Coordinates of C-alpha atoms in Angstrom, one line a residue:
M1 CA 22.4 30.7 272.8
K2 CA 21.7 27.0 271.9
I3 CA 22.7 28.0 268.2
S4 CA 25.9 29.3 269.3
E5 CA 26.9 26.2 271.6
E6 CA 26.0 24.0 268.6
R7 CA 28.6 25.9 266.5
A8 CA 31.0 25.9 269.0
S9 CA 30.7 22.0 269.3
M10 CA 31.0 21.9 265.5
L11 CA 34.0 24.2 265.3
N12 CA 35.8 21.8 268.1
G13 CA 35.2 18.6 265.6
V14 CA 36.7 20.9 262.8
L15 CA 39.6 22.1 264.7
L16 CA 40.3 18.6 265.8
M17 CA 40.4 17.5 262.1
A18 CA 42.6 20.4 261.7
L19 CA 45.4 19.3 264.4
F20 CA 45.0 16.2 263.0
A21 CA 45.7 17.4 259.2
C22 CA 48.9 19.3 260.8
S23 CA 50.0 16.2 261.9
A24 CA 49.4 14.3 258.8
F25 CA 51.6 17.2 257.1
Y26 CA 54.6 16.7 259.6
I27 CA 54.3 12.8 259.3
A28 CA 54.1 13.1 255.4
D29 CA 57.5 15.0 255.4
M30 CA 59.6 12.0 257.4
Q31 CA 62.0 10.4 255.0
W32 CA 60.6 7.1 254.9
V33 CA 57.3 8.2 254.4
K34 CA 58.3 10.1 251.6
A35 CA 60.4 6.9 250.3
L36 CA 56.9 5.4 250.1
S37 CA 55.3 8.4 248.4
F38 CA 52.2 8.7 251.1
S39 CA 51.0 11.9 250.6
P40 CA 49.2 13.9 253.4
L41 CA 46.2 13.0 252.5
V42 CA 47.2 9.0 252.6
V43 CA 48.6 9.8 256.2
G44 CA 45.2 11.6 257.0
I45 CA 43.0 8.8 256.8
I46 CA 45.2 6.6 258.6
L47 CA 45.5 9.1 261.5
G48 CA 41.5 9.2 261.3
M49 CA 41.6 5.5 261.2
I50 CA 43.3 5.3 264.4
Y51 CA 41.5 7.7 265.9
A52 CA 38.1 6.0 265.1
N53 CA 39.3 2.9 266.7
S54 CA 40.8 4.3 269.7
L55 CA 39.9 7.7 271.4
R56 CA 36.7 8.3 269.4
N57 CA 34.7 7.1 272.1
Q58 CA 36.1 9.3 274.7
L59 CA 35.7 12.7 272.9
P60 CA 31.9 14.1 273.1
E61 CA 29.4 13.2 270.9
T62 CA 28.7 16.9 270.1
W63 CA 31.9 17.1 268.2
V64 CA 30.8 14.7 265.4
P65 CA 28.8 17.3 263.5
G66 CA 32.2 19.1 263.2
I67 CA 33.8 15.9 261.9
A68 CA 31.1 15.3 259.3
F69 CA 30.9 18.8 258.1
T70 CA 34.9 18.4 257.3
G71 CA 34.2 15.1 255.3
K72 CA 31.7 16.7 253.5
R73 CA 31.5 20.6 253.1
I74 CA 35.3 21.0 253.4
L75 CA 35.8 18.1 251.0
R76 CA 33.9 19.5 248.0
F77 CA 35.5 22.9 248.4
G78 CA 38.9 21.0 248.6
I79 CA 38.1 19.4 245.2
I80 CA 37.0 23.1 243.4
L81 CA 40.7 24.2 244.5
Y82 CA 42.5 21.4 243.1
G83 CA 41.7 22.6 239.8
F84 CA 44.5 25.1 240.1
K85 CA 46.8 21.8 239.7
L86 CA 45.4 21.5 236.3
S87 CA 45.5 23.4 232.7
F88 CA 43.8 22.8 229.5
Q89 CA 47.4 23.5 228.2
D90 CA 48.6 20.3 229.6
V91 CA 45.9 18.4 227.6
I92 CA 47.2 20.1 224.1
A93 CA 50.8 19.1 225.4
V94 CA 50.0 15.5 225.6
G95 CA 48.2 15.0 222.2
L96 CA 45.3 13.0 221.2
P97 CA 46.7 9.5 221.9
A98 CA 46.9 10.2 225.7
I99 CA 43.3 11.5 225.8
V100 CA 41.7 8.6 223.7
I101 CA 43.6 6.0 226.1
D102 CA 42.6 7.7 229.4
A103 CA 38.9 8.1 228.2
I104 CA 39.1 4.2 227.2
V105 CA 40.3 3.6 230.8
V106 CA 38.2 5.5 233.0
T107 CA 35.4 4.4 230.9
A108 CA 35.8 1.0 230.8
T109 CA 37.3 0.6 234.4
I110 CA 34.1 1.8 235.8
L111 CA 31.6 -0.1 233.9
L112 CA 33.7 -3.1 234.7
G113 CA 33.8 -2.3 238.6
I114 CA 29.9 -2.1 238.2
V115 CA 29.6 -5.1 236.2
L116 CA 32.2 -7.0 238.9
G117 CA 30.3 -5.6 241.9
K118 CA 27.0 -7.1 240.6
L119 CA 28.8 -10.3 240.3
L120 CA 30.4 -10.6 243.6
K121 CA 26.9 -9.4 245.1
M122 CA 28.5 -6.3 246.5
D123 CA 27.2 -3.2 248.3
R124 CA 26.6 -0.8 245.0
S125 CA 27.6 2.5 246.4
I126 CA 31.2 0.6 247.7
A127 CA 31.7 -1.0 244.0
L128 CA 31.0 2.3 242.3
L129 CA 33.5 4.2 244.5
T130 CA 36.1 1.5 244.3
A131 CA 35.5 1.6 240.4
S132 CA 36.0 5.3 240.2
G133 CA 38.9 5.8 242.6
S134 CA 40.7 2.9 240.2
A135 CA 39.5 4.7 237.1
I136 CA 40.4 8.1 237.8
C137 CA 42.8 9.5 240.2
G138 CA 42.5 7.4 243.7
A139 CA 41.0 8.8 246.8
A140 CA 40.3 12.3 245.2
A141 CA 37.9 10.8 242.9
V142 CA 36.4 8.5 245.5
M143 CA 35.6 11.7 247.5
G144 CA 34.0 13.3 244.6
V145 CA 31.8 10.7 243.7
D146 CA 31.2 10.6 247.4
G147 CA 29.9 14.0 247.1
A148 CA 27.5 12.9 244.2
I149 CA 25.8 9.7 245.7
K150 CA 26.4 10.6 249.3
P151 CA 26.9 7.2 250.9
K152 CA 28.1 6.2 254.5
P153 CA 31.2 7.4 255.4
Y154 CA 32.7 4.1 256.6
K155 CA 31.7 3.0 252.8
T156 CA 34.0 5.9 251.3
A157 CA 36.7 5.0 253.6
V158 CA 36.6 1.4 252.8
A159 CA 36.8 2.5 249.1
V160 CA 39.7 4.9 249.4
A161 CA 41.8 2.1 251.5
T162 CA 41.4 -0.4 248.2
V163 CA 43.0 2.3 246.0
V164 CA 45.6 3.4 248.4
I165 CA 47.0 -0.4 248.5
F166 CA 46.9 -1.2 245.0
G167 CA 48.0 2.3 243.7
T168 CA 50.8 1.8 246.4
L169 CA 52.1 -1.5 244.8
S170 CA 51.8 -0.1 241.5
M171 CA 54.1 2.6 242.2
F172 CA 56.4 0.3 243.6
L173 CA 56.0 -2.3 240.9
Y174 CA 56.1 -0.5 237.4
P175 CA 59.8 1.0 237.8
I176 CA 60.8 -2.9 238.7
L177 CA 59.0 -4.1 235.5
F178 CA 60.2 -1.3 233.7
R179 CA 63.7 -1.9 234.7
A180 CA 63.7 -5.3 234.0
G181 CA 62.5 -5.2 230.2
I182 CA 59.1 -6.9 230.9
F183 CA 57.2 -3.3 230.5
D184 CA 59.1 -3.2 227.1
L185 CA 57.7 0.2 226.0
P186 CA 59.3 3.5 224.5
L187 CA 59.6 6.4 227.3
S188 CA 56.8 8.0 225.8
Q189 CA 54.7 5.3 225.7
M190 CA 55.7 4.2 229.2
G191 CA 54.5 7.7 230.4
I192 CA 51.2 6.9 228.8
F193 CA 51.0 3.6 230.5
A194 CA 51.8 4.7 233.8
G195 CA 49.5 8.0 233.7
S196 CA 46.4 6.5 232.3
T197 CA 46.7 3.1 234.9
I198 CA 48.5 4.2 238.6
H199 CA 45.7 5.4 240.9
E200 CA 46.9 8.1 243.0
V201 CA 48.9 11.5 241.7
A202 CA 51.1 11.1 244.3
H203 CA 52.0 7.5 243.1
V204 CA 52.3 8.6 239.3
V205 CA 54.9 11.0 240.6
G206 CA 56.8 8.5 242.5
A207 CA 56.6 5.8 239.9
G208 CA 57.8 8.1 237.2
N209 CA 60.8 9.7 239.2
A210 CA 61.9 6.2 239.7
M211 CA 61.8 5.6 235.6
G212 CA 63.2 8.9 234.6
G213 CA 62.2 12.5 233.6
A214 CA 60.9 11.6 230.4
V215 CA 59.1 9.0 231.7
S216 CA 57.7 11.1 234.6
D217 CA 56.8 14.6 232.5
N218 CA 54.3 12.3 230.1
A219 CA 53.1 10.4 233.3
I220 CA 51.9 13.3 235.4
I221 CA 50.4 15.2 232.2
V222 CA 48.5 12.0 231.2
K223 CA 47.2 11.8 234.6
M224 CA 46.0 15.3 235.2
I225 CA 44.0 14.5 231.9
R226 CA 42.5 11.5 234.1
V227 CA 41.7 14.0 236.9
M228 CA 40.0 16.3 234.2
M229 CA 37.7 13.4 233.7
L230 CA 36.2 13.2 237.3
V231 CA 33.5 16.0 235.9
P232 CA 31.7 14.2 233.2
V233 CA 31.8 11.2 235.0
L234 CA 30.4 13.2 238.2
L235 CA 27.6 14.3 235.9
V236 CA 26.9 11.1 234.4
I237 CA 26.6 9.6 238.1
A238 CA 24.5 12.1 239.2
F239 CA 22.0 11.5 236.3
F240 CA 21.5 8.0 237.2
V241 CA 21.2 8.5 240.9
A242 CA 18.6 10.7 240.0
K243 CA 16.8 8.3 237.6
D244 CA 17.1 5.2 240.2
V245 CA 15.4 7.6 242.6
A246 CA 12.7 8.1 240.3
D247 CA 12.3 4.6 239.3
R248 CA 12.0 3.1 242.8
P249 CA 8.6 1.6 243.6
E250 CA 7.7 4.0 246.4
G251 CA 8.3 6.8 243.9
G252 CA 10.7 9.7 244.5
K253 CA 11.8 13.0 242.6
S254 CA 13.7 12.7 239.4
N255 CA 15.1 15.8 239.5
I256 CA 19.0 15.4 238.6
T257 CA 21.1 16.8 241.6
V258 CA 24.1 18.5 239.6
P259 CA 27.7 18.2 241.7
W260 CA 28.1 21.7 241.9
F261 CA 31.4 21.4 242.9
A262 CA 32.4 19.5 239.6
I263 CA 31.5 22.2 237.7
L264 CA 33.3 24.9 239.7
F265 CA 36.1 22.7 239.4
L266 CA 36.2 22.5 235.7
V267 CA 35.8 26.9 236.0
V268 CA 38.8 26.8 238.4
I269 CA 41.4 24.6 235.6
G270 CA 39.6 27.3 233.0
F271 CA 40.7 30.2 235.1
N272 CA 44.0 28.7 236.0
S273 CA 44.8 28.0 232.4
L274 CA 44.7 31.9 231.8
N275 CA 47.9 31.9 233.9
L276 CA 46.5 35.1 235.6
L277 CA 47.8 34.5 239.0
P278 CA 51.4 34.3 240.1
E279 CA 53.2 31.3 240.7
S280 CA 53.5 32.0 244.2
V281 CA 49.8 32.4 245.0
V282 CA 49.4 29.6 242.9
S283 CA 51.4 27.4 245.4
F284 CA 49.8 28.5 248.2
I285 CA 46.2 27.9 246.8
N286 CA 47.6 24.4 246.1
T287 CA 49.3 23.9 249.7
L288 CA 46.1 25.0 251.2
D289 CA 43.8 22.7 249.1
T290 CA 46.1 19.9 249.9
F291 CA 45.4 20.6 253.9
L292 CA 41.8 21.2 253.4
L293 CA 41.5 17.4 251.5
T294 CA 43.7 16.3 254.1
M295 CA 41.5 17.5 256.8
A296 CA 38.7 15.6 254.9
M297 CA 40.2 12.4 254.4
T298 CA 40.9 12.3 258.4
A299 CA 37.1 13.1 259.1
L300 CA 36.2 10.1 256.5
G301 CA 39.1 7.9 258.4
A302 CA 37.4 8.8 261.8
E303 CA 34.1 7.4 260.8
T304 CA 35.5 3.9 260.2
S305 CA 35.8 1.6 262.9
I306 CA 37.4 -1.9 262.6
D307 CA 33.7 -3.1 262.9
K308 CA 32.6 -1.3 259.5
F309 CA 35.6 -2.6 257.5
K310 CA 34.3 -6.3 258.9
K311 CA 30.8 -5.2 257.7
A312 CA 32.1 -3.8 254.5
G313 CA 33.8 -7.6 254.3
F314 CA 36.6 -8.6 251.6
K315 CA 34.8 -8.2 248.6
P316 CA 35.5 -4.5 248.0
F317 CA 39.2 -5.5 248.2
L318 CA 38.8 -8.4 245.9
L319 CA 37.4 -6.0 243.3
A320 CA 39.8 -3.5 243.6
F321 CA 42.5 -6.5 243.2
L322 CA 40.5 -7.5 239.9
L323 CA 40.5 -3.7 238.4
W324 CA 44.4 -3.3 239.2
L325 CA 44.8 -6.5 236.6
W326 CA 42.6 -5.1 234.5
L327 CA 44.4 -1.8 234.5
I328 CA 47.9 -3.2 234.0
G329 CA 47.1 -5.9 231.4
G330 CA 44.7 -3.8 229.4
G331 CA 46.3 -0.6 229.9
Y332 CA 49.9 -2.1 228.7
C333 CA 48.4 -3.6 225.5
M334 CA 46.9 -0.4 224.9
A335 CA 50.1 1.8 225.3
K336 CA 51.9 -0.7 223.2
Y337 CA 49.6 -1.5 220.1
L338 CA 46.9 1.2 220.2
V339 CA 49.1 4.3 220.9
P340 CA 51.5 3.8 217.9
I341 CA 48.5 3.8 215.6
M342 CA 47.2 7.1 216.7
M343 CA 50.9 8.7 216.9

């Protein structure tokens, strides 16, 4: 009977997050929210944070395990299903230059984030989460790394907030500078630049559409290649996390905890590349996946109070800002000078 009561309480927490996710979908469909290119995921974490700083203390503590379950287990399932948005054909279509630029951006951004985090004397988990979100695919990458290193929920939410802020700024800034002639690049190279340096997929879509179809098509494919790079990044992170545990003075197991959801994510991409499912089914899966990820984002937001943001301090936002400057400056130089050499 006790187990049944525990499961019922957990289910209440999960259903609460599902209710918030429904609200996030409704709000994200409003025109003014669409104009900002805020996806349901972003709206979800905002709703979760509002809940954390208002009604959280009024609801039963027995619901908390359900919220934690949503932020961990459902999150990982959502990342696996995210593979239905990608295919290996996309990689072939865009060519070698985009793949090379993406690899450089991802590697350099994560390494730079780790180094800057040490110089700023930041919490290592927040630095790695922020760097990964900036390097790969915004909130989805932060959540993926969260599954590999298992930090406290508020750290993940802080990292998500930083990449959302600077990704949104990029979405507005890139089209403005492109139209002004400051980003002086041919359309194909502008697509590579935007796709390899803007944080969120939604932000790439928003910025690309504002710059025209020729830029948008390339940008989205390049962005999806960056998303695929989440898998090798997670495997490398898992290796170093295990090594770090083994090197601690108190000892510890050195077994590498392979993030199984990352492997399944890659398997799903391979399956999706075979085009075995009808478009309608894939579309339904993608909608379901967005809903599950929105639930997970809301759960992360629900674990994030203002006090925890104060605890994290200004440094995560400073780190995200410095990485943003690198993405714009370094990404532009590579798109302008390195890409033509490889074409």
